[in-house]
Coordinates of C-alpha atoms in Angstrom, one line a residue:
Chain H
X150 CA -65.5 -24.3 23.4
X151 CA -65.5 -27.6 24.7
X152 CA -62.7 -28.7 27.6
X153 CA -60.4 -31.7 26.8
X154 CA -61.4 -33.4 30.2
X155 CA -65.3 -33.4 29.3
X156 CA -67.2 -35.9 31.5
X157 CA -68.5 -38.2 29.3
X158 CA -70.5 -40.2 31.6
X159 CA -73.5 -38.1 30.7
X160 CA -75.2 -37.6 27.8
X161 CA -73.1 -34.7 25.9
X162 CA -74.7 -33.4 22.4
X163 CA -72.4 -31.2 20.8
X164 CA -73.1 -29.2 17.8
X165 CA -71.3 -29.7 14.9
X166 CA -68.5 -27.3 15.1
X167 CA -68.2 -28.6 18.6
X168 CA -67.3 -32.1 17.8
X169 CA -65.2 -31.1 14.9
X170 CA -63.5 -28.8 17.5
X171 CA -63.4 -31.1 20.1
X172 CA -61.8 -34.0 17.9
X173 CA -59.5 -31.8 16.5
X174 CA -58.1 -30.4 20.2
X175 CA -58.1 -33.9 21.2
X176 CA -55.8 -35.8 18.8
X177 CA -53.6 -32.5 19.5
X178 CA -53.1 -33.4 22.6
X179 CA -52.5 -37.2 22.1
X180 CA -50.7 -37.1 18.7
X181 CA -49.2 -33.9 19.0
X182 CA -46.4 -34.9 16.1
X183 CA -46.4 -37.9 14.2
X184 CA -44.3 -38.5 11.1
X185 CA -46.2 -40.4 8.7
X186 CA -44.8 -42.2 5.6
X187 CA -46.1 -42.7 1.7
X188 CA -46.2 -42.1 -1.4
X189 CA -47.5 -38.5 -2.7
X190 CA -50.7 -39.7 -5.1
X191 CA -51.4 -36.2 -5.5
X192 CA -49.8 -32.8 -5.0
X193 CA -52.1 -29.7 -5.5
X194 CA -51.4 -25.7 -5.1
X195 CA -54.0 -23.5 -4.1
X196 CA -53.0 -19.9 -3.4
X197 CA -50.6 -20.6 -0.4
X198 CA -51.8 -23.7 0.3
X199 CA -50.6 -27.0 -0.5
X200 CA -52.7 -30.2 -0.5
X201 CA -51.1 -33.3 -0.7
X202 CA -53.0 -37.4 -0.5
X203 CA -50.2 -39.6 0.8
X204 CA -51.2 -43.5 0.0
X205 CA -49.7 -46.7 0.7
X206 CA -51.2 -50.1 -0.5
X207 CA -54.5 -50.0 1.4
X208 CA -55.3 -46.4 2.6
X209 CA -54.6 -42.9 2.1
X210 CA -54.4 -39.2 4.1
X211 CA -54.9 -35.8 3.5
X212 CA -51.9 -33.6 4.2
X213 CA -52.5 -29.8 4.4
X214 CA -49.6 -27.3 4.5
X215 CA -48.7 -23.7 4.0
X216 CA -46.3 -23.1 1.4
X217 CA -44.4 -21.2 3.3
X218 CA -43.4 -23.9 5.4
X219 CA -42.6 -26.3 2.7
X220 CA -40.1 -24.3 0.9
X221 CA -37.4 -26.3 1.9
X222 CA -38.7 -29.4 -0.2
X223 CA -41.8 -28.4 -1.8
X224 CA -39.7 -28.2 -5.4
X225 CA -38.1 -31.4 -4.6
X226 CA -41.8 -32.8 -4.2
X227 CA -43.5 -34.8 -6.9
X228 CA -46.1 -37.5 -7.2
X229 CA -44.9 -40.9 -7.0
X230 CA -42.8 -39.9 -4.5
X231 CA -42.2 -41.6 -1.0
X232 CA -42.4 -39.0 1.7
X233 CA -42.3 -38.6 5.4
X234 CA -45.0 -35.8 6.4
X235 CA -43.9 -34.4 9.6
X236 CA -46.9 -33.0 11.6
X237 CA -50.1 -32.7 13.8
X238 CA -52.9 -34.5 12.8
X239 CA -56.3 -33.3 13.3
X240 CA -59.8 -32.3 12.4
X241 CA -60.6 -29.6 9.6
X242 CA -63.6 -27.6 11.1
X243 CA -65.7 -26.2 8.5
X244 CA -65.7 -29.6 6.6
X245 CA -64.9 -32.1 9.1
X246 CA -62.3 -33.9 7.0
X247 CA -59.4 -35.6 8.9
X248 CA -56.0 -35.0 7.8
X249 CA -52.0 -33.7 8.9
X250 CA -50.9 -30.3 9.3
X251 CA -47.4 -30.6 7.5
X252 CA -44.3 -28.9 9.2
X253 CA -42.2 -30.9 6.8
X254 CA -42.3 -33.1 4.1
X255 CA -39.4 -34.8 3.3
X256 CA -38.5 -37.2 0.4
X257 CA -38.4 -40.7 2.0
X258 CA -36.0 -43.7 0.8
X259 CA -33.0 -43.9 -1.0
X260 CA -35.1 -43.8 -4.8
X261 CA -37.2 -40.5 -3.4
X262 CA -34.3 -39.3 -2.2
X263 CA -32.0 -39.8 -5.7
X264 CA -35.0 -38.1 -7.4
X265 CA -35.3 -35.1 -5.5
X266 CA -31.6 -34.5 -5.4
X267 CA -31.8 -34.9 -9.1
X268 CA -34.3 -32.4 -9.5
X269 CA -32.9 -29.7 -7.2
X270 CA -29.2 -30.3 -8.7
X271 CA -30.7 -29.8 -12.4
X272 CA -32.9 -26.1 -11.0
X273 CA -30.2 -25.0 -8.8
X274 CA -27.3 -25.6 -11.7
X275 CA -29.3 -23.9 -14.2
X276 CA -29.2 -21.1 -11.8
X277 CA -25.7 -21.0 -11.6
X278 CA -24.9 -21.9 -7.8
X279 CA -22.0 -24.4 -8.0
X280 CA -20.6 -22.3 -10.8
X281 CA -16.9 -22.5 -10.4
X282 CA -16.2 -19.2 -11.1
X283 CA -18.5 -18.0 -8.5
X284 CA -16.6 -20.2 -5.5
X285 CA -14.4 -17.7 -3.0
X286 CA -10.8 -18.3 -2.0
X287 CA -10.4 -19.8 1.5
X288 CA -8.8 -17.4 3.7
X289 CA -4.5 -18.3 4.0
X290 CA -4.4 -18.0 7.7
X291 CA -7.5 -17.8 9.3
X292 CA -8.0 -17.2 13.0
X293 CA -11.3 -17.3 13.6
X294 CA -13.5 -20.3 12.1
X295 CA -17.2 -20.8 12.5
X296 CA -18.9 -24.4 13.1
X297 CA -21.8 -25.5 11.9
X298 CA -22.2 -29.3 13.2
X299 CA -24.1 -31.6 16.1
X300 CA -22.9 -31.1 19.2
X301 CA -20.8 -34.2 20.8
X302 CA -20.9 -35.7 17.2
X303 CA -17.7 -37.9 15.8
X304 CA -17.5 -34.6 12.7
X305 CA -17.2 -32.1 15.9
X306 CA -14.4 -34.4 18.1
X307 CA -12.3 -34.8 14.7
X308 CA -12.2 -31.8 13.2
X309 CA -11.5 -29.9 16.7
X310 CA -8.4 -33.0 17.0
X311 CA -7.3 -32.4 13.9
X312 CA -7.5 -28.8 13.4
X313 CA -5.3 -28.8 17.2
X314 CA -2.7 -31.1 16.0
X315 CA -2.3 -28.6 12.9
X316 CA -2.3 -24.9 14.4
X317 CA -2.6 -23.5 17.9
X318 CA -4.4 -19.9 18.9
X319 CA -7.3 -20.5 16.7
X320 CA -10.8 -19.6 17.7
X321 CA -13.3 -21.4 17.0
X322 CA -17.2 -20.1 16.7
X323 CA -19.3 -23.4 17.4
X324 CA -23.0 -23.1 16.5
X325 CA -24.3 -26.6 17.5
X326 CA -26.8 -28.0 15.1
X327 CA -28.7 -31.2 13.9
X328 CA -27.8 -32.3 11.0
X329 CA -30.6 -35.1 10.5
X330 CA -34.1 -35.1 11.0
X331 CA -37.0 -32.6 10.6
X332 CA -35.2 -30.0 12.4
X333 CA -32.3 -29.8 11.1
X334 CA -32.8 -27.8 7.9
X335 CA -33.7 -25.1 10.3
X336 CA -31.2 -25.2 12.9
X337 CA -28.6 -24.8 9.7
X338 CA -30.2 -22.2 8.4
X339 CA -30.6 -20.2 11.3
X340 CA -26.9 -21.4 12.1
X341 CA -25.9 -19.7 8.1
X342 CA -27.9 -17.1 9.0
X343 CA -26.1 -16.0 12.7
X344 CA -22.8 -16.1 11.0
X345 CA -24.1 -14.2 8.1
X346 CA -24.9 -11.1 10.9
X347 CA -22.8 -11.7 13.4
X348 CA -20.1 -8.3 14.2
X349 CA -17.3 -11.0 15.3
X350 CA -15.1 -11.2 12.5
X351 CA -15.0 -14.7 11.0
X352 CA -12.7 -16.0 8.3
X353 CA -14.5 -18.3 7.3
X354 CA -17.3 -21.3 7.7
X355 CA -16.8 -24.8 7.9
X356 CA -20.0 -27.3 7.8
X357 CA -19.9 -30.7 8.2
X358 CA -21.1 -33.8 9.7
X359 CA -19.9 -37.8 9.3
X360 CA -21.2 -40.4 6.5
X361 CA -24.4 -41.6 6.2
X362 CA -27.5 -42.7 4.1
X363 CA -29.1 -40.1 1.5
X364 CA -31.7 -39.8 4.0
X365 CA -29.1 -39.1 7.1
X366 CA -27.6 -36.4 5.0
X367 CA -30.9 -35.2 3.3
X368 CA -31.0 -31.7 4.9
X369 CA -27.6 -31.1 2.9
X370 CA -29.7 -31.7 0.1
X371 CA -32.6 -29.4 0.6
X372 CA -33.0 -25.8 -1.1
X373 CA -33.3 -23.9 2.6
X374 CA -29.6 -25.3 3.6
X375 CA -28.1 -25.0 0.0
X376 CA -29.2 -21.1 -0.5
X377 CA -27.9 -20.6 2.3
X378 CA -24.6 -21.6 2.0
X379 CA -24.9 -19.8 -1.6
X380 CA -25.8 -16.8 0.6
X381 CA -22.9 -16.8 3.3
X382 CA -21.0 -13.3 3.4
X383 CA -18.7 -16.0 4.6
X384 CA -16.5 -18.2 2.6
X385 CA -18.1 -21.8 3.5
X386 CA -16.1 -24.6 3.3
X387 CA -18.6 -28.5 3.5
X388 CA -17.5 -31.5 4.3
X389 CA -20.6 -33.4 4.4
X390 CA -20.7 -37.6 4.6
X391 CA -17.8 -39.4 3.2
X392 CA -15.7 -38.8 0.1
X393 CA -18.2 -41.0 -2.2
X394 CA -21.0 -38.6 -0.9
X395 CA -22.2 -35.3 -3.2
X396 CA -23.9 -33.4 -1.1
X397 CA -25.5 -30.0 -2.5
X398 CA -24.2 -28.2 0.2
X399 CA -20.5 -29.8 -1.0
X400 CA -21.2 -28.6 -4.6
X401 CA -22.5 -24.9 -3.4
X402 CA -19.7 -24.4 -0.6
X403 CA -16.4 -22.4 -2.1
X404 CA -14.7 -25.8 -1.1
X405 CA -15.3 -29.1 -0.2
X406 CA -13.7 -31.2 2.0
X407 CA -14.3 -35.3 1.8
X408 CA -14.0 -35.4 6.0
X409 CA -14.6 -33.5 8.8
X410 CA -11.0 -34.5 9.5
X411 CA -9.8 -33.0 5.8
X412 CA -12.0 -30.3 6.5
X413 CA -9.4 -29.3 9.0
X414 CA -6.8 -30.2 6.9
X415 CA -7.8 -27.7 4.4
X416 CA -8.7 -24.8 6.4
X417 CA -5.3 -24.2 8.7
X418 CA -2.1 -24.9 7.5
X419 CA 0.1 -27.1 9.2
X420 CA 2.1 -25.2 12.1
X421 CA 5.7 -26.9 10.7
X422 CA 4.7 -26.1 7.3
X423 CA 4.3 -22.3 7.8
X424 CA 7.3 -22.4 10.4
X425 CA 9.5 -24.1 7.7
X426 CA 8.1 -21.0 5.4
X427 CA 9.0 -18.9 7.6
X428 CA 12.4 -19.8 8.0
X429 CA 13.0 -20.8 4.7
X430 CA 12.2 -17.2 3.9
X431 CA 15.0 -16.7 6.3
X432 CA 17.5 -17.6 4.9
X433 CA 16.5 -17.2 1.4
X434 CA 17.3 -13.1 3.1
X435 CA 20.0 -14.3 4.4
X436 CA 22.0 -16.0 1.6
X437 CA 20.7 -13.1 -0.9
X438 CA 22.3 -10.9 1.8
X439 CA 25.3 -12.5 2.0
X440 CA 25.8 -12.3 -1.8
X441 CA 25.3 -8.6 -1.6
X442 CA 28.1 -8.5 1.0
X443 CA 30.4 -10.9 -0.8
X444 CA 29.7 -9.0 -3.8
X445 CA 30.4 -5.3 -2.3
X446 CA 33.5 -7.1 -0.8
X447 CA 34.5 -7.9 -4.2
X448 CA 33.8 -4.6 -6.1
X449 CA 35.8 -2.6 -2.7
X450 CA 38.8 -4.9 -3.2
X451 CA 38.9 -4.2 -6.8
X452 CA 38.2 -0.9 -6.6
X453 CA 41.2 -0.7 -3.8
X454 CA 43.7 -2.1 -6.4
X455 CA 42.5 -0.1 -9.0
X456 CA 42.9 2.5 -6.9
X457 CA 46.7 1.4 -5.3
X458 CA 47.3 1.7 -9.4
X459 CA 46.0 4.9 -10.1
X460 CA 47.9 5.9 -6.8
X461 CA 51.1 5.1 -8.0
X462 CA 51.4 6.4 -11.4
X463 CA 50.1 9.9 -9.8
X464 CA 52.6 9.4 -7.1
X465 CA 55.4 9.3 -10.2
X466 CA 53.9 11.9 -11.8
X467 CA 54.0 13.6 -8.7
X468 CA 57.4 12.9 -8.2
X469 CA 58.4 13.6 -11.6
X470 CA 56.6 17.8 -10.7
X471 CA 58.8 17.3 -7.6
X472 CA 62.0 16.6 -9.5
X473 CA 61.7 19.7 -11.9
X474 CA 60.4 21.9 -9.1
X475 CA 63.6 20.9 -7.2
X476 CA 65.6 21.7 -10.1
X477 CA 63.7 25.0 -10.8
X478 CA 64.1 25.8 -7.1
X479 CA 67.7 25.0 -7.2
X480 CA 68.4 27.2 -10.8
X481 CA 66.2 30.3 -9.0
X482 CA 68.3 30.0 -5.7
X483 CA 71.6 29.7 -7.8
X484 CA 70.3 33.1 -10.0
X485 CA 69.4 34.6 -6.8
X486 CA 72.5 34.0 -5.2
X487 CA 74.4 35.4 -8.7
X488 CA 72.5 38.4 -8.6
X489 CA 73.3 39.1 -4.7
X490 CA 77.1 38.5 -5.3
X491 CA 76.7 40.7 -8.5
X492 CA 75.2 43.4 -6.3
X493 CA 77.9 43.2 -3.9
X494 CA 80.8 43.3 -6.3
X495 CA 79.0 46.2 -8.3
X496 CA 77.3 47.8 -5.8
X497 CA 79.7 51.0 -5.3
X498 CA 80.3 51.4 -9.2
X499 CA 76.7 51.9 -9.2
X500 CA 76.4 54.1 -6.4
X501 CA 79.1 56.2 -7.9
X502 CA 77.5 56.1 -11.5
X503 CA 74.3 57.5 -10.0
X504 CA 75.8 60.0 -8.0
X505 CA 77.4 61.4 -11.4
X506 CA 74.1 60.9 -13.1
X507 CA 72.3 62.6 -10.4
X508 CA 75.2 65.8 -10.9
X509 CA 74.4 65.7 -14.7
X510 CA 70.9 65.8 -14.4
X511 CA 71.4 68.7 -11.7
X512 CA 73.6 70.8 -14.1
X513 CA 71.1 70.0 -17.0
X514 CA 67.8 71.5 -15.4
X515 CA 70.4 74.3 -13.9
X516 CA 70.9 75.6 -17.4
X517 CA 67.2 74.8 -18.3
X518 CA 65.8 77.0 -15.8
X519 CA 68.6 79.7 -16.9
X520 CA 67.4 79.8 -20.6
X521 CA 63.9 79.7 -19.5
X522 CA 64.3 82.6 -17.3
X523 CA 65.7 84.2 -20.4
X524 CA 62.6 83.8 -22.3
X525 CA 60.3 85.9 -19.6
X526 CA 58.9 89.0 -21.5
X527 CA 59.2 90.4 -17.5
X528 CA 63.0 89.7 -18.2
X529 CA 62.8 91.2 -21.6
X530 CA 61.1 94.7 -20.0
X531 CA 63.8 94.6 -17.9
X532 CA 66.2 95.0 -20.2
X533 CA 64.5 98.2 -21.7
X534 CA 62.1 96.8 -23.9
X535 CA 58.6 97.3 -24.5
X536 CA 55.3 96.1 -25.4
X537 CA 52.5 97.8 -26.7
X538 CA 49.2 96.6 -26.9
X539 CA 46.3 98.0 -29.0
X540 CA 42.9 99.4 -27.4
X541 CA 41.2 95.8 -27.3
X542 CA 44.8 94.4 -25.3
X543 CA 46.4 92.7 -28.6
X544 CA 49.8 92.9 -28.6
X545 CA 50.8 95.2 -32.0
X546 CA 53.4 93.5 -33.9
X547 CA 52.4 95.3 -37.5
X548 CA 51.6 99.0 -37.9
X549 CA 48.8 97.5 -40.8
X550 CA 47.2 96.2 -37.1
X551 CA 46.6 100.1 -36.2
X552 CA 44.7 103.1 -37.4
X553 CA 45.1 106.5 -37.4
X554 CA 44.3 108.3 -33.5
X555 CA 43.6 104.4 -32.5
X556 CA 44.7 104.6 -28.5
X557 CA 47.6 102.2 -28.1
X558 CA 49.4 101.4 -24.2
X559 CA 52.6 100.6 -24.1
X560 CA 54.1 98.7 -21.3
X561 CA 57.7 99.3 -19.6
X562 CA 59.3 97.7 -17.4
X563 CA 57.9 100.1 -14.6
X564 CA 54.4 101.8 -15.8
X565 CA 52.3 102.2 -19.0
X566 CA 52.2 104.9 -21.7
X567 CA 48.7 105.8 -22.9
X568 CA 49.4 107.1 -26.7
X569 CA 47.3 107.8 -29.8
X570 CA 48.5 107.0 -32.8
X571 CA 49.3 110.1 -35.1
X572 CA 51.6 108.9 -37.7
X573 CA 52.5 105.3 -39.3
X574 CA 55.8 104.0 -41.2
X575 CA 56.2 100.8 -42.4
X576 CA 59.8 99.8 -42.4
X577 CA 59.9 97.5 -45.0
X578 CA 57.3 98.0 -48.0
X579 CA 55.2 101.2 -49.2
X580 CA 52.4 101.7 -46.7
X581 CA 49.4 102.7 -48.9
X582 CA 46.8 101.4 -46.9
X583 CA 47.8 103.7 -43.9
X584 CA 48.2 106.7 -45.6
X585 CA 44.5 106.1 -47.4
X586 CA 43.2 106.2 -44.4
Chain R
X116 CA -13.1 -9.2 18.2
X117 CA -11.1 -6.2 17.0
X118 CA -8.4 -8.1 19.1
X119 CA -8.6 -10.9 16.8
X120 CA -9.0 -8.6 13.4
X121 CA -6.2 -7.1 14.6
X122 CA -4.4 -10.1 15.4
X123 CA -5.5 -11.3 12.1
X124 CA -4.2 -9.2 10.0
X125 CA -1.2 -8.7 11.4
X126 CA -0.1 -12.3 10.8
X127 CA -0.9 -12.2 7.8
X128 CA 0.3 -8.2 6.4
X129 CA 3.7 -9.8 8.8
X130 CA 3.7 -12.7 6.3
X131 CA 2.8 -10.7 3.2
X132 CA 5.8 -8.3 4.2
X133 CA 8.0 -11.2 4.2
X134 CA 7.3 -12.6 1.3
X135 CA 7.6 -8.6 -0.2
X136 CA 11.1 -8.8 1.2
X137 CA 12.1 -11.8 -0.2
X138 CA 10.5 -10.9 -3.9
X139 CA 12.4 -7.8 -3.5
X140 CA 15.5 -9.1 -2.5
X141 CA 15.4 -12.0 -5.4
X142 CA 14.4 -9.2 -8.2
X143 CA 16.1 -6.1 -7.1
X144 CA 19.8 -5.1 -7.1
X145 CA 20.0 -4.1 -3.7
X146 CA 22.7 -1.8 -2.5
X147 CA 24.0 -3.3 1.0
X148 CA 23.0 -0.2 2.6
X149 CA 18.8 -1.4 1.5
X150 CA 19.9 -5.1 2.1
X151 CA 20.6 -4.5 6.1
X152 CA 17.9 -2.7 6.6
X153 CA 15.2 -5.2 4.7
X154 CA 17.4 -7.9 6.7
X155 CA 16.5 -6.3 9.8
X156 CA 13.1 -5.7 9.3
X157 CA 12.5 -9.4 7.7
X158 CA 14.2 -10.5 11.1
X159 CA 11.4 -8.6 13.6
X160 CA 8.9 -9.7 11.0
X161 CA 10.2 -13.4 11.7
X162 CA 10.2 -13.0 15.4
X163 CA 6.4 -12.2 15.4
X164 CA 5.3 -14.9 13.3
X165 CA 7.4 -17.2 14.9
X166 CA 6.0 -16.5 18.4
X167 CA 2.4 -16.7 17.0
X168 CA 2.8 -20.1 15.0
X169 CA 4.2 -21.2 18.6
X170 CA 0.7 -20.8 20.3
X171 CA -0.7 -24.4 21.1
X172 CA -4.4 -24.2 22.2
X173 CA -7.3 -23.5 20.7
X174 CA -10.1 -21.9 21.7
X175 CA -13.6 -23.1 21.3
X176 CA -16.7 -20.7 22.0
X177 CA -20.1 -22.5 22.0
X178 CA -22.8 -19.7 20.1
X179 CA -25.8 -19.1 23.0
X180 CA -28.7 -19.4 20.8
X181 CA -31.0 -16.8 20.9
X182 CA -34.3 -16.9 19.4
X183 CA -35.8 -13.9 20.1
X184 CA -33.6 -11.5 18.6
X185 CA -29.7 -12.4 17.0
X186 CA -27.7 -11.7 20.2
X187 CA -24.8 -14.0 21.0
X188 CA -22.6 -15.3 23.7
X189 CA -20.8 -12.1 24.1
X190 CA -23.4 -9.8 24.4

């Protein structure tokens, strides 16, 4: 391999990979990037290479690429086109042909530009990314907010103004980026895609940057930057170039703003506005409070006259139990006081009455017990009579009761006769029966 | 961060709670014993808000790009 700093004052033959080698190593080192401008005359795929001619009036180039570092713009590409190739120039080995290894190529001039937006607005529509339906709400109140623009740019200094004259105790993420040239569609991209994995918790995204040409804002318009936004976990709000300005990025974000300015407009709310809320909420409490109140106040006084009536007619009815107790109370005591006088005046005819009774009753059960003693058959034995009872202890009252030699036992007053019965008389009828037997 | 998720959504479930109260003051018939105690609450909910819609700066932290791997500032 030959050294850059080969002595050339001698005689040097190099082989042919050699000098291709060398050449190519050298305008490395002496054009290590040049951007390069014209039209696209031709525009091949090959595998993953890409192979563009770039012509202007007089001459042309070979441009060689990887598609993989094209796919920013390479659908934006066509032939016809004015582009700037972005790259190293140099020396092909194996064929010796001269030409620029592309980084980027990037529609050139208002017309290219307008064309390629064109044709990326059509495919990316017919793909559905600035569907309305798809677009996120912006978060009501959000305290943390990520920033995607250039660092000490007029977008940065007017939003940060803005967004301070609106809401205090908001943090704000900044991710600096550029948002113009060859490097930019990378920087936002990689800014989209450190929000997209971050662990801080951000509300949402706001990406802007200040007016300018189609070409000043052309990295807004490239697919990289515009899927993206499509792609943010975050809601993304753009604000990209002045009101008249589209941007894709505008028509993919969830909403756009027409300022960096408005951008902050849009995302906090104004401090006096949500304070005014707040308190308006207040007293919207308050008043529906005070009706409560008012209204309880109301219902109690009714209810208190209502109740002052239904108080007095039970106090008359009340009164009116009191009155005929009184008079009952005033009858009883007037009976009571009757009956004690009666008792007094009465009291010894009573005593006497009872006394007598008491006498009657006395002589009464005297003579009771008298003719009950009479009744006793022990009284009856006493005064010589007898009983006789038959050999089963029946008392004999009719001679038909007894037989012949039956064993009677007679009972005196003192003693029992044991007899046999030898001989029976009937006193008042014929006694056939006896004598039969 | 959990500081400012919790921060977060505490302003905002604050203001969604307010809003509740009022909805459910405007709709419901409210006995006054309910009424005093949403008022009360409503009134702490107000307090909170009010202090945080008082803060005045903002704070601005610049991402440390890393290339390497996706590490940030606070790591």
């Amino acid at each position: 391999m030959p050294g850059i700093d080969l002595d050339m004052s001698e005689e040097h033959i190099f082989s042919v990979s050699e000098f291709n080698e060398y050449v190519d190593l050298l305008l490395g080192q002496q054009l290590p990037e040049v951007v390069v401008e014209g039209e696209i005359s031709s525009l091949n795929l090959r595998k993953n290479w890409v192979f563009i001619t770039i012509a202007d009036e007089d001459s042309r180039c070979e441009v060689f690429s990887f598609e993989h570092q094209l796919t920013h713009t390479l659908s934006m590409l066509e032939e016809g086109m004015l582009v700037k190739v972005y790259g190293r120039p140099g020396v092909h080995t194996r064929s010796g042909r001269f030409r620029i290894h592309a980084e980027h190529v990037l529609p050139s001039g208002e017309g290219a530009l307008r064309v390629a937006y064109e044709k990326l607005q059509q495919k990316l529509a017919a793909e559905g990314l600035f569907e309305q339906e798809r677009k996120r709400p912006i978060p009501f109140f959000p305290e943390t907010i990520g920033l995607l623009t250039a660092p000490d740019s007029r977008a940065y200094s007017d939003f940060k103004k803005v967004l301070g004259e609106r809401m205090g105790g908001v943090k704000i993420l900044f991710y600096p980026v550029q948002v113009q040239g060859a490097a930019a569609v990378d920087e936002i991209v990689a800014g989209l895609e450190w929000f997209a994995q971050t662990d801080q918790a951000v509300d949402l995204l706001v990406i802007t940057r200040g007016g300018g040409s189609l070409e000043d804002l052309a990295a807004f318009n490239t697919e990289a930057v515009v899927r993206a936004v499509y792609g943010s976990p975050i809601p993304v709000v753009a604000a990209v170039g002045h009101e008249a300005d589209n941007s894709l990025v505008d028509l993919v974000a969830d909403l756009r703003a027409s300022t960096p300015s408005n951008a902050a407009e849009l995302v906090v709310r104004h401090r006096d506005e949500l304070t005014s809320r707040v308190t308006g909420y207040q007293d919207s409490i308050y008043q529906r409070l005070e009706l409560i109140v008012s209204g309880n106040r109301e219902r109690i006084s009714r209810a208190l006259v209502s109740a002052e009536r239904f108080f007095q007619a039970q106090r008359y009815v009340v009164s009116q139990y009191e009155r005929r107790v009184e008079a009952i109370r005033i009858q009883l005591n007037r009976m009571v006081a009757d009956h004690i006088m009666h008792l007094r005046l009465y009291g010894r005819d009573i005593e006497r009455y009872l006394q007598t009774r008491v006498n009657e009753m006395a002589a009464e059960l005297d003579s009771l017990k008298r003719l009950l003693a009479h009744l006793n058959p022990q009284s009856l034995l006493e005064r010589g009579y007898s009983v006789t009872r038959g050999p089963d202890g029946t008392v004999i009252k009719d001679v038909l009761d007894l037989r012949l030699g039956d064993r009677l036992f007679t009972q005196l007053e003192r003693g029992t006769i044991e007899s046999r019965v030898e001989k029976v008389k009937e006193h008042e009828r014929s006694d056939s029966s006896i004598n039969n037997q | 961060m959990t500081d400012n998720e919790e921060k977060q959504s505490r302003f905002m479930k604050d203001f969604d709670r307010l809003e509740e109260i009022v909805r459910t003051f405007e709709q419901g018939e409210l006995d006054i014993e309910e009424g005093l105690k949403l008022y009360k609450e409503s009134a702490g909910l107000v307090k909170t808000l009010q202090e945080r819609l008082e803060e005045v700066e903002n704070e601005i932290e610049q991402v440390q790009k890393q290339t390497s791997n996706g590490k940030d500032a606070e790591d």
